[in-house]
XYZ file of C-alpha atoms in Angstrom:
688
model
C 0.000 0.000 0.000
C 1.151 3.456 -0.766
C -0.426 6.818 -0.203
C -0.187 10.143 -1.924
C -1.812 13.494 -1.387
C -4.150 15.050 -3.879
C -4.465 18.707 -4.744
C -7.546 19.075 -2.492
C -5.820 17.732 0.632
C -7.603 14.346 0.613
C -6.001 10.908 0.823
C -6.432 8.296 -1.882
C -5.696 4.588 -1.536
C -3.626 3.235 -4.406
C -4.148 -0.448 -5.198
C -1.270 -2.842 -5.698
C -0.059 -2.997 -9.254
C -0.917 0.585 -10.181
C 2.012 2.872 -10.815
C 1.823 6.623 -10.566
C 2.219 8.582 -13.808
C 5.780 9.813 -14.209
C 6.021 13.527 -13.890
C 3.576 14.266 -11.059
C 1.052 16.882 -12.010
C 2.815 17.726 -15.268
C 0.818 15.403 -17.539
C 2.151 15.111 -21.009
C 5.337 16.873 -20.059
C 7.422 13.707 -19.976
C 8.569 14.213 -23.564
C 11.156 16.887 -23.042
C 14.142 17.915 -25.049
C 16.173 14.979 -23.740
C 15.507 11.405 -22.788
C 16.514 9.847 -19.566
C 19.861 8.097 -19.769
C 18.334 4.839 -18.604
C 15.738 4.947 -21.372
C 18.337 5.792 -24.004
C 20.493 2.845 -22.922
C 17.820 0.209 -23.397
C 18.892 -3.419 -23.049
C 20.180 -4.697 -26.430
C 20.396 -8.235 -27.624
C 24.037 -7.928 -28.586
C 27.225 -7.806 -26.623
C 28.235 -4.153 -26.683
C 30.676 -2.361 -24.448
C 28.574 -0.969 -21.566
C 28.641 2.736 -20.872
C 29.689 4.197 -17.554
C 26.649 3.961 -15.289
C 25.484 7.205 -13.727
C 23.871 7.464 -10.337
C 20.111 7.481 -10.703
C 19.587 9.895 -7.829
C 22.028 12.417 -9.283
C 20.471 12.049 -12.725
C 16.895 12.509 -11.470
C 17.666 15.445 -9.204
C 20.017 17.249 -11.557
C 19.327 16.362 -15.149
C 15.511 16.156 -14.973
C 15.476 19.524 -13.265
C 17.335 20.966 -16.247
C 14.813 19.260 -18.530
C 11.904 20.941 -16.776
C 13.632 24.312 -16.882
C 14.344 23.811 -20.554
C 10.701 22.986 -21.207
C 9.692 26.220 -19.501
C 12.227 28.208 -21.520
C 11.416 26.718 -24.936
C 7.620 26.516 -24.684
C 5.921 29.898 -25.017
C 3.589 30.710 -22.111
C -0.116 30.281 -22.712
C -2.492 33.214 -23.032
C -2.708 35.254 -19.845
C -5.880 34.485 -17.956
C -7.212 35.942 -14.697
C -6.052 33.999 -11.706
C -8.628 31.765 -10.082
C -8.424 30.249 -6.633
C -7.422 26.601 -6.423
C -5.129 24.425 -8.533
C -7.808 22.419 -10.361
C -7.115 24.027 -13.764
C -3.321 23.592 -13.633
C -3.039 20.098 -15.242
C -5.188 21.311 -18.145
C -2.851 24.253 -18.764
C 0.225 22.012 -18.740
C -1.419 19.607 -21.173
C -2.275 22.517 -23.482
C 1.324 23.719 -23.317
C 2.642 20.266 -24.195
C 0.314 19.939 -27.169
C 1.483 23.296 -28.464
C 5.082 22.158 -28.061
C 4.423 18.985 -30.052
C 2.785 20.959 -32.826
C 5.752 23.300 -32.998
C 8.146 20.347 -33.316
C 6.845 19.407 -36.786
C 8.269 21.231 -39.775
C 7.352 20.947 -43.407
C 10.898 20.034 -44.432
C 14.237 19.244 -42.891
C 15.698 22.431 -44.362
C 13.145 24.498 -42.440
C 13.878 22.570 -39.234
C 17.627 23.199 -39.567
C 17.039 26.902 -40.200
C 14.864 27.125 -37.073
C 17.432 25.310 -34.925
C 19.016 27.593 -32.321
C 22.703 26.671 -32.391
C 23.510 28.856 -29.408
C 20.886 27.063 -27.303
C 22.356 23.707 -28.372
C 25.831 24.816 -27.342
C 24.475 26.016 -24.011
C 22.805 22.680 -23.304
C 25.946 20.780 -24.292
C 28.011 22.956 -21.945
C 25.602 22.149 -19.114
C 25.818 18.442 -19.864
C 29.615 18.533 -19.927
C 29.808 20.450 -16.663
C 27.420 18.089 -14.890
C 28.801 14.810 -16.336
C 32.401 15.805 -16.821
C 33.687 12.243 -16.586
C 31.142 10.551 -18.857
C 31.528 11.622 -22.541
C 28.915 9.111 -23.693
C 26.242 11.230 -21.953
C 27.342 14.312 -23.912
C 27.053 12.465 -27.208
C 23.655 11.002 -26.360
C 22.398 14.418 -25.307
C 23.581 15.813 -28.652
C 21.766 13.114 -30.632
C 18.576 13.383 -28.577
C 18.516 17.178 -28.837
C 19.070 17.163 -32.597
C 16.541 14.442 -33.218
C 13.929 16.206 -31.073
C 14.433 19.578 -32.738
C 14.622 18.244 -36.304
C 11.132 16.781 -36.522
C 10.394 16.801 -40.250
C 8.295 14.483 -42.441
C 9.449 10.889 -42.391
C 11.469 9.570 -45.357
C 12.187 6.076 -46.627
C 15.054 4.301 -44.796
C 17.698 4.461 -47.531
C 17.213 8.115 -48.589
C 17.716 6.942 -52.176
C 16.184 10.099 -53.653
C 18.829 12.309 -52.065
C 22.593 12.634 -52.299
C 24.865 10.220 -50.473
C 25.664 12.740 -47.681
C 22.045 13.753 -46.980
C 21.014 14.960 -44.368
C 24.500 15.924 -43.164
C 24.993 18.032 -46.287
C 22.248 20.422 -45.095
C 23.961 21.133 -41.773
C 25.422 24.620 -41.450
C 29.115 25.221 -40.925
C 28.571 26.422 -37.359
C 26.601 23.321 -36.393
C 29.199 21.089 -38.017
C 31.882 22.741 -35.953
C 29.954 22.039 -32.751
C 29.381 18.384 -33.716
C 32.992 17.786 -34.729
C 34.298 19.494 -31.617
C 32.187 17.286 -29.370
C 33.206 14.157 -31.299
C 36.851 15.112 -30.863
C 36.370 15.548 -27.096
C 34.637 12.163 -26.785
C 36.832 10.214 -29.227
C 36.955 7.166 -26.967
C 33.170 6.764 -26.892
C 32.433 7.049 -30.628
C 31.939 3.332 -31.236
C 29.452 3.120 -28.384
C 27.749 6.275 -29.634
C 27.402 4.810 -33.136
C 25.746 1.709 -31.696
C 23.470 3.890 -29.576
C 22.286 5.912 -32.589
C 21.685 2.794 -34.673
C 19.761 0.885 -32.025
C 17.729 3.943 -31.075
C 16.708 4.297 -34.717
C 15.632 0.645 -34.742
C 13.598 1.180 -31.572
C 11.848 4.222 -33.079
C 10.850 2.106 -36.082
C 8.810 -0.108 -33.738
C 6.679 2.854 -32.677
C 3.621 3.993 -34.626
C 3.963 6.781 -35.406
C 7.629 7.098 -34.505
C 9.820 10.144 -34.536
C 11.776 11.178 -37.593
C 15.383 10.042 -37.341
C 17.245 12.941 -38.931
C 19.197 13.803 -35.799
C 20.574 10.290 -35.408
C 21.370 10.107 -39.125
C 23.349 13.356 -38.923
C 25.346 12.017 -35.975
C 26.079 8.724 -37.760
C 27.317 10.526 -40.866
C 29.454 12.886 -38.791
C 31.086 9.945 -37.000
C 31.829 7.876 -40.103
C 33.136 10.780 -42.153
C 35.864 11.260 -39.559
C 36.452 7.617 -38.563
C 34.944 5.152 -41.069
C 36.666 2.160 -39.463
C 34.243 2.359 -36.514
C 31.577 0.685 -38.655
C 33.894 -1.974 -40.120
C 35.683 -3.056 -36.959
C 33.038 -5.652 -36.097
C 30.935 -6.298 -39.190
C 29.869 -9.699 -37.890
C 27.825 -7.981 -35.201
C 25.867 -5.973 -37.763
C 25.390 -8.997 -40.029
C 23.898 -10.904 -37.089
C 21.676 -7.911 -36.320
C 20.613 -7.814 -39.969
C 19.657 -11.480 -39.940
C 17.713 -11.103 -36.721
C 15.522 -8.429 -38.361
C 15.215 -10.208 -41.704
C 11.423 -10.105 -41.542
C 11.467 -6.309 -41.114
C 12.811 -4.746 -44.356
C 12.678 -1.206 -42.981
C 15.001 -2.103 -40.113
C 17.353 -4.026 -42.416
C 17.594 -1.110 -44.818
C 18.241 1.248 -41.901
C 21.126 -0.945 -40.723
C 22.561 -1.162 -44.232
C 22.290 2.600 -44.711
C 23.957 3.378 -41.386
C 26.901 1.003 -41.800
C 27.252 1.893 -45.482
C 28.055 5.533 -44.701
C 31.630 4.400 -43.991
C 32.182 3.684 -47.676
C 31.732 7.247 -48.856
C 34.831 8.307 -46.932
C 37.027 5.367 -47.985
C 36.764 2.871 -50.856
C 38.494 0.206 -48.782
C 35.986 0.490 -45.935
C 33.097 0.660 -48.398
C 34.148 -2.602 -50.031
C 34.465 -4.163 -46.573
C 30.902 -3.100 -45.779
C 29.527 -4.322 -49.095
C 31.274 -7.680 -48.954
C 30.523 -8.112 -45.247
C 26.831 -7.288 -44.906
C 25.380 -6.433 -48.336
C 26.578 -9.256 -50.572
C 25.161 -11.903 -48.159
C 21.650 -10.387 -48.599
C 21.710 -10.210 -52.415
C 19.205 -13.054 -52.568
C 16.604 -11.168 -50.506
C 14.139 -9.416 -52.785
C 13.529 -6.364 -50.588
C 17.233 -5.697 -49.882
C 18.943 -6.485 -53.200
C 18.066 -3.172 -54.955
C 19.706 -1.075 -52.251
C 22.789 -3.340 -52.144
C 23.431 -2.986 -55.881
C 22.592 0.738 -55.883
C 25.058 1.245 -53.015
C 27.794 -0.585 -54.942
C 27.119 1.545 -58.023
C 27.301 4.773 -56.021
C 30.440 3.587 -54.211
C 32.325 2.839 -57.446
C 31.076 6.080 -58.988
C 32.376 8.135 -56.065
C 35.796 6.421 -56.112
C 36.928 6.221 -59.756
C 40.514 5.486 -58.693
C 40.174 1.748 -58.179
C 43.796 1.274 -57.122
C 42.840 2.159 -53.544
C 40.606 -0.924 -53.430
C 43.143 -3.467 -54.701
C 43.395 -6.510 -52.473
C 39.872 -6.269 -51.059
C 38.162 -8.727 -53.438
C 39.557 -12.245 -53.666
C 38.436 -15.369 -55.542
C 35.991 -16.325 -52.766
C 34.177 -12.996 -53.140
C 34.586 -12.551 -56.893
C 33.012 -15.733 -58.228
C 29.700 -15.382 -56.344
C 29.454 -11.952 -57.980
C 30.162 -13.547 -61.361
C 27.368 -16.063 -60.758
C 24.920 -13.350 -59.726
C 25.818 -11.277 -62.799
C 25.662 -13.989 -65.486
C 23.986 -17.093 -64.066
C 20.377 -17.354 -65.300
C 17.393 -17.948 -63.026
C 19.048 -16.635 -59.868
C 17.353 -14.656 -57.121
C 18.015 -11.273 -58.782
C 15.495 -9.675 -61.098
C 16.581 -9.177 -64.745
C 17.003 -5.424 -64.258
C 19.198 -5.874 -61.177
C 21.208 -8.575 -62.939
C 21.801 -6.264 -65.880
C 22.844 -3.498 -63.482
C 25.325 -5.854 -61.819
C 26.689 -6.861 -65.252
C 27.471 -3.205 -65.901
C 29.446 -3.033 -62.649
C 31.211 -6.356 -63.253
C 34.203 -5.010 -65.300
C 35.229 -2.671 -62.475
C 34.811 -5.461 -59.937
C 37.012 -7.615 -62.152
C 39.730 -4.957 -62.122
C 39.510 -4.778 -58.328
C 39.726 -8.563 -58.048
C 42.757 -8.985 -60.343
C 44.610 -6.285 -58.419
C 47.796 -4.374 -59.165
C 49.825 -7.428 -60.301
C 47.575 -9.713 -62.368
C 50.633 -11.518 -63.729
C 51.130 -13.004 -60.269
C 47.499 -13.643 -59.215
C 45.489 -14.771 -62.250
C 46.498 -18.429 -61.918
C 44.484 -18.552 -58.665
C 41.344 -17.581 -60.612
C 41.917 -20.064 -63.451
C 40.389 -23.194 -61.800
C 37.089 -21.484 -60.950
C 36.829 -19.946 -64.409
C 37.483 -23.328 -66.034
C 34.986 -25.245 -63.892
C 32.203 -22.819 -64.866
C 32.841 -23.054 -68.623
C 30.264 -25.640 -69.743
C 28.182 -25.989 -72.915
C 25.010 -25.396 -70.887
C 25.915 -21.882 -69.688
C 24.502 -18.826 -71.415
C 26.364 -17.301 -74.398
C 27.179 -14.138 -72.417
C 28.615 -16.113 -69.513
C 30.536 -18.449 -71.845
C 32.039 -15.477 -73.657
C 33.099 -13.857 -70.379
C 34.559 -17.104 -69.015
C 36.536 -17.923 -72.169
C 37.910 -14.384 -72.482
C 38.931 -14.461 -68.797
C 40.622 -17.848 -69.262
C 42.504 -16.532 -72.295
C 43.590 -13.512 -70.272
C 44.856 -15.795 -67.507
C 46.914 -17.828 -69.990
C 48.242 -14.695 -71.674
C 49.158 -12.664 -68.585
C 50.126 -15.206 -65.915
C 52.634 -17.891 -67.019
C 51.623 -20.170 -64.133
C 48.099 -20.571 -65.542
C 49.357 -23.054 -68.165
C 50.797 -25.341 -65.482
C 47.546 -25.094 -63.508
C 45.635 -26.084 -66.647
C 47.857 -29.145 -67.124
C 46.989 -30.344 -63.634
C 43.251 -29.779 -64.139
C 43.067 -31.171 -67.686
C 42.337 -34.898 -67.011
C 39.337 -34.081 -64.808
C 38.019 -31.167 -66.898
C 38.028 -32.512 -70.444
C 34.662 -31.043 -71.410
C 35.601 -27.602 -70.103
C 39.036 -27.789 -71.731
C 37.524 -28.618 -75.123
C 35.599 -25.325 -75.059
C 38.754 -23.411 -74.177
C 40.755 -25.162 -76.917
C 38.119 -24.283 -79.518
C 38.177 -20.663 -78.330
C 41.985 -20.558 -78.608
C 41.725 -21.977 -82.120
C 39.356 -19.163 -83.145
C 41.312 -16.381 -81.439
C 44.836 -17.490 -82.317
C 45.699 -14.253 -84.118
C 45.096 -12.188 -80.960
C 47.499 -14.218 -78.831
C 51.145 -13.040 -78.686
C 53.834 -15.258 -80.200
C 55.665 -15.625 -76.903
C 52.544 -17.039 -75.304
C 52.060 -19.448 -78.202
C 55.385 -21.122 -77.486
C 54.324 -22.118 -73.973
C 50.838 -23.020 -75.214
C 52.300 -25.362 -77.831
C 54.179 -27.203 -75.109
C 50.974 -27.412 -73.068
C 48.982 -28.733 -76.049
C 51.630 -31.341 -76.801
C 51.402 -32.545 -73.204
C 47.605 -32.690 -73.643
C 48.041 -34.978 -76.658
C 50.135 -37.354 -74.580
C 47.469 -37.304 -71.874
C 44.799 -37.994 -74.514
C 46.671 -41.031 -75.761
C 46.964 -42.419 -72.227
C 43.249 -41.860 -71.605
C 42.300 -43.538 -74.872
C 44.423 -46.561 -73.972
C 42.651 -46.862 -70.640
C 39.267 -46.574 -72.481
C 37.590 -44.410 -69.855
C 33.891 -43.595 -69.912
C 34.386 -40.075 -71.341
C 36.024 -41.150 -74.595
C 33.955 -38.659 -76.577
C 35.397 -35.742 -74.596
C 38.903 -37.098 -75.118
C 38.329 -37.391 -78.877
C 36.986 -33.820 -79.011
C 39.994 -32.481 -77.118
C 42.382 -34.486 -79.304
C 40.847 -33.023 -82.469
C 41.109 -29.492 -81.059
C 44.743 -30.028 -80.011
C 45.635 -31.383 -83.439
C 43.977 -28.440 -85.198
C 45.792 -25.978 -82.948
C 49.182 -27.522 -83.622
C 48.549 -27.664 -87.366
C 47.554 -24.020 -87.409
C 50.561 -23.079 -85.289
C 52.915 -24.995 -87.615
C 51.042 -24.046 -90.764
C 52.652 -22.848 -94.072
C 54.083 -19.470 -93.208
C 56.825 -18.576 -95.707
C 59.814 -16.889 -94.046
C 60.734 -14.801 -97.070
C 63.935 -13.299 -95.639
C 65.355 -16.668 -94.676
C 64.281 -18.120 -97.987
C 66.048 -15.383 -100.012
C 69.165 -15.728 -97.905
C 69.128 -19.466 -98.483
C 68.759 -19.021 -102.274
C 71.631 -16.509 -102.348
C 73.929 -18.779 -100.381
C 72.954 -21.726 -102.572
C 73.716 -19.728 -105.754
C 77.123 -18.597 -104.458
C 77.981 -22.110 -103.382
C 76.913 -23.569 -106.706
C 79.020 -21.081 -108.699
C 82.059 -21.641 -106.493
C 81.765 -25.403 -106.839
C 81.196 -25.106 -110.599
C 84.241 -22.896 -111.179
C 86.404 -25.035 -108.909
C 85.512 -28.336 -110.510
C 85.982 -27.127 -114.147
C 88.957 -24.798 -113.565
C 87.536 -22.080 -115.865
C 84.402 -20.160 -116.499
C 84.067 -21.233 -120.167
C 84.337 -24.904 -119.270
C 81.982 -24.669 -116.296
C 78.392 -25.781 -116.405
C 77.080 -22.281 -115.746
C 79.307 -20.784 -118.490
C 78.182 -23.351 -121.069
C 74.571 -22.786 -120.064
C 74.939 -19.027 -120.533
C 76.744 -19.580 -123.860
C 74.080 -21.898 -125.243
C 71.232 -19.661 -124.161
C 72.803 -16.565 -125.782
C 73.063 -14.549 -122.578
C 76.848 -14.701 -122.499
C 77.483 -13.291 -126.067
C 74.925 -10.569 -125.541
C 76.456 -9.661 -122.203
C 79.957 -9.627 -123.668
C 78.829 -7.392 -126.565
C 77.071 -4.994 -124.166
C 80.123 -4.815 -121.938
C 82.394 -4.122 -124.969
C 80.168 -1.303 -126.243
C 79.910 0.208 -122.783
C 83.691 0.079 -122.418
C 84.298 1.725 -125.817
C 81.796 4.489 -125.168
C 83.352 5.141 -121.777
C 86.821 5.503 -123.384
C 85.506 7.905 -126.046
C 83.761 10.081 -123.450
C 86.829 10.207 -121.259
C 89.092 11.230 -124.164
C 86.649 13.940 -125.299
C 86.463 15.421 -121.798
C 90.226 15.317 -121.519
C 90.639 17.263 -124.780
C 87.907 19.888 -124.492
C 87.566 20.523 -120.764
C 90.859 22.410 -120.342
C 90.434 24.587 -123.455
C 86.854 25.533 -122.730
C 87.518 26.286 -119.078
C 90.484 28.574 -119.888
C 88.520 30.360 -122.620
C 85.520 30.857 -120.321
C 87.735 32.208 -117.555
C 89.422 34.782 -119.869
C 86.050 35.946 -121.216
C 84.226 36.249 -117.851
C 87.043 37.636 -115.705
C 86.604 41.376 -116.603
C 82.833 41.185 -116.154
C 83.173 39.473 -112.818
C 85.687 42.035 -111.574
C 83.414 44.908 -112.663
C 80.363 43.284 -110.966
C 82.324 42.762 -107.764
C 83.384 46.475 -107.787
C 79.819 47.685 -108.309
C 78.542 45.368 -105.599
C 81.027 46.710 -103.057
C 80.085 50.291 -103.965
C 76.364 49.569 -103.666
C 76.734 47.901 -100.280
C 78.842 50.750 -98.912
C 76.355 53.380 -100.225
C 73.398 51.527 -98.667
C 75.158 51.124 -95.353
C 76.059 54.836 -95.321
C 72.831 56.464 -96.501
C 69.984 53.956 -96.030
C 70.405 52.851 -92.416
C 67.197 54.644 -91.326
C 65.248 53.137 -94.213
C 66.564 49.681 -93.390
C 65.509 50.159 -89.753
C 62.052 51.256 -90.878
C 61.881 48.231 -93.174
C 62.874 45.932 -90.283
C 60.235 47.476 -88.015
C 57.673 47.045 -90.765
C 58.582 43.373 -91.092
C 58.312 42.931 -87.321
C 54.879 44.566 -87.160
C 53.751 42.553 -90.172
C 54.890 39.349 -88.487
C 53.061 40.307 -85.302
C 49.914 41.157 -87.271
C 50.067 37.831 -89.096
C 50.589 36.059 -85.814
C 47.598 37.757 -84.181
C 45.349 37.252 -87.182
C 46.400 33.641 -87.815
C 43.432 31.560 -88.984
C 41.955 28.938 -86.718
C 42.664 26.254 -89.271
C 46.396 26.960 -89.126
C 46.412 26.917 -85.320
C 44.493 23.654 -85.369
C 47.042 22.294 -87.828
C 49.848 23.334 -85.498
C 47.999 21.697 -82.608
C 47.615 18.496 -84.627
C 51.295 18.551 -85.515
C 52.128 19.011 -81.835
C 49.980 16.042 -80.888
C 51.570 13.995 -83.678
C 55.042 14.836 -82.422
C 53.975 14.043 -78.871
C 52.550 10.710 -80.006
C 55.753 9.987 -81.911
C 57.762 10.840 -78.814
C 55.666 8.688 -76.506
C 55.263 5.639 -78.762
C 58.535 5.608 -80.720
C 61.302 7.766 -79.323
C 60.673 7.105 -75.632
C 60.507 3.281 -76.004
C 63.669 3.389 -78.129
C 65.365 5.494 -75.478
C 64.321 3.028 -72.772
C 65.598 0.142 -74.883
C 68.894 1.975 -75.377
C 69.202 2.645 -71.650
C 68.383 -0.971 -70.882
C 70.978 -2.139 -73.399
C 73.590 0.191 -71.929
C 72.739 -1.024 -68.427
C 73.138 -4.639 -69.528
C 76.405 -3.810 -71.273
C 77.673 -2.066 -68.142
C 76.654 -5.026 -66.003
C 78.413 -7.387 -68.412
C 81.544 -5.233 -68.299
C 81.516 -5.242 -64.507
C 81.204 -9.005 -64.481
C 83.889 -9.500 -67.140
C 86.317 -7.014 -65.572
C 85.521 -8.231 -62.039
C 84.294 -4.868 -60.796
C 87.071 -2.598 -62.160
C 86.302 -1.332 -65.670
C 89.546 -0.191 -67.331
C 90.475 0.675 -70.913
C 92.637 -2.446 -71.256
C 89.745 -4.599 -70.114
C 87.381 -2.886 -72.565
C 89.860 -3.413 -75.442
C 90.132 -7.061 -74.514
C 86.354 -7.485 -74.395
C 85.838 -5.706 -77.723
C 88.503 -7.763 -79.451
C 87.037 -10.973 -78.056
C 83.550 -9.944 -79.220
C 84.808 -9.085 -82.724
C 86.763 -12.352 -82.919
C 83.735 -14.351 -81.780
C 81.482 -12.609 -84.331
C 83.943 -13.221 -87.162
C 84.370 -16.868 -86.160
C 80.606 -17.322 -85.960
C 80.097 -15.823 -89.445
C 82.872 -18.009 -90.849
C 81.318 -21.120 -89.328
C 77.911 -20.242 -90.776
C 79.370 -19.574 -94.230
C 81.404 -22.798 -94.248
C 78.388 -24.791 -93.082
C 76.184 -23.383 -95.859
C 78.884 -23.974 -98.489
C 79.362 -27.563 -97.348
C 75.644 -28.150 -97.437
C 75.352 -26.599 -100.928
C 78.263 -28.624 -102.264
C 76.786 -31.778 -100.803
C 73.458 -31.085 -102.483
C 75.139 -30.380 -105.853
C 77.329 -33.483 -105.637
C 74.293 -35.654 -104.948
C 72.731 -34.458 -108.192
């Protein structure tokens, strides 16, 4: 039994089980500017770091008193009425005041609410909270969030804010308010993780209420935290994934969790990929959550075009489920979402292959190969075969991985072999050498499998046919014209030498008799005789006439030349003496004319000059610069060889020795080649 006094002085018996309304006579005044700390720290289902507990007596006597004073300050007084004896009308007045306060809390838009927010009053309340709870920063942060959320009561919006920018509503906050929020976050840096959890779980609790409060204040605090320290959301992603699964039947709560944790990605691509892989990719199969997950990934990659900062975040275990979602038919994604994910797939592929694909692609080869089947869609088959070709082209270890997988993946390998046969021209020659060795090893494996007469003989036969076609095309008739011409020249020289040597004269040789019988030799001899006679006649004529004509010409032209030289000297001296001013004027005129032409140059000529500049730049980048790098590399190799040959001390005597040895080796090598070709040619002629 408990007793309380009424306003009229009478006693009233309160039955067991009834609890008095909190707030005494102030009905409806319980919703003040702040919530009680105990209410804000409701019991959660997850293991979070507990905040420092405050004494309930101190909180009730001190903090609730400030709340009541704040209510009196912020709520305008009701209309002045004549005083009446008794206190019977007082609860009605308080209720009217509270209703007016609730009506004032609603604004037509968040922009209007932020404009009406008194920043000085917020700073004053935060100063009071810090002075009263100087050793408990979590209380300051919770007071900030509660105050903002209470003052920013605007129309409710959908949980993901998809119709706004990524930093909404924090983008609407004024510079002064941002400074206050950041300053408080800096003072309470050790309590930010707990504060983030508090904001998120309070938002989830408000979603259970009908109608609940708008959550703009908590959203602003979450964005302010994660813009400064995005790792707070990614430190324990398993906790949020478990929370997401526990609310799987409530899409609004799930989307709220995904939005809150996803704010970390807009400050850092690495943290954003952690969030997406940790809590958003696992829910891709859920119909109500998949659109936001893919839209978040699109916005994340759009905001961070420099993908190098995300290298190393996506591995084979994360990449191939994305490949299946993007290309596998009849999965849990709608066709529009699947098409959207296909558009994002190339950038995800770049992130997965990383900065050094030549060292990592062989780890992706087995999964690519196992998915390449005749039953997959044409788009997926094309992507798989192009990725497999890229693995073989870029990473040398992919060929050895393929050799190990070949006996158990005959059907998949037949598709890849057919693709290589069709795209042989696009594969570099260096890669073809290693591929030929791999295909030859496949043929040996095929023969062993055919001897054992396994159940998949048809696959073995298909692979054998593809291997044979590849080798035939690789060894096909390609005429090496340079080598062929060199061989013909060497053969002709060897044949003539052998012919002259065996018959001791040109007339008795086989080639001489052949030329004589065909008529080429008499005609050639007659042409050479005529050419020789004409050359002698021309030489004798020049010898006779050149001296006489040159002396005669010199005697005739000498007086005229002397007179012209005299007049030229006189003209130059007269011009230099009397026409200096005119020459200066002429030079100034040329300068002004050049400047006028330069200023009035047509656009076509400037565009031509620009094109020529780009052409020269392209020539420099694609021709001169690579040649310069090759020259530097060659010089570096030569220097390294000299250091090795001279044992560290490069001297002129050592260089002379090396150069002489190189020249001697080159000459010996050329002699050996020439002798070998001559011996071969003589052997061929003697066999005939």
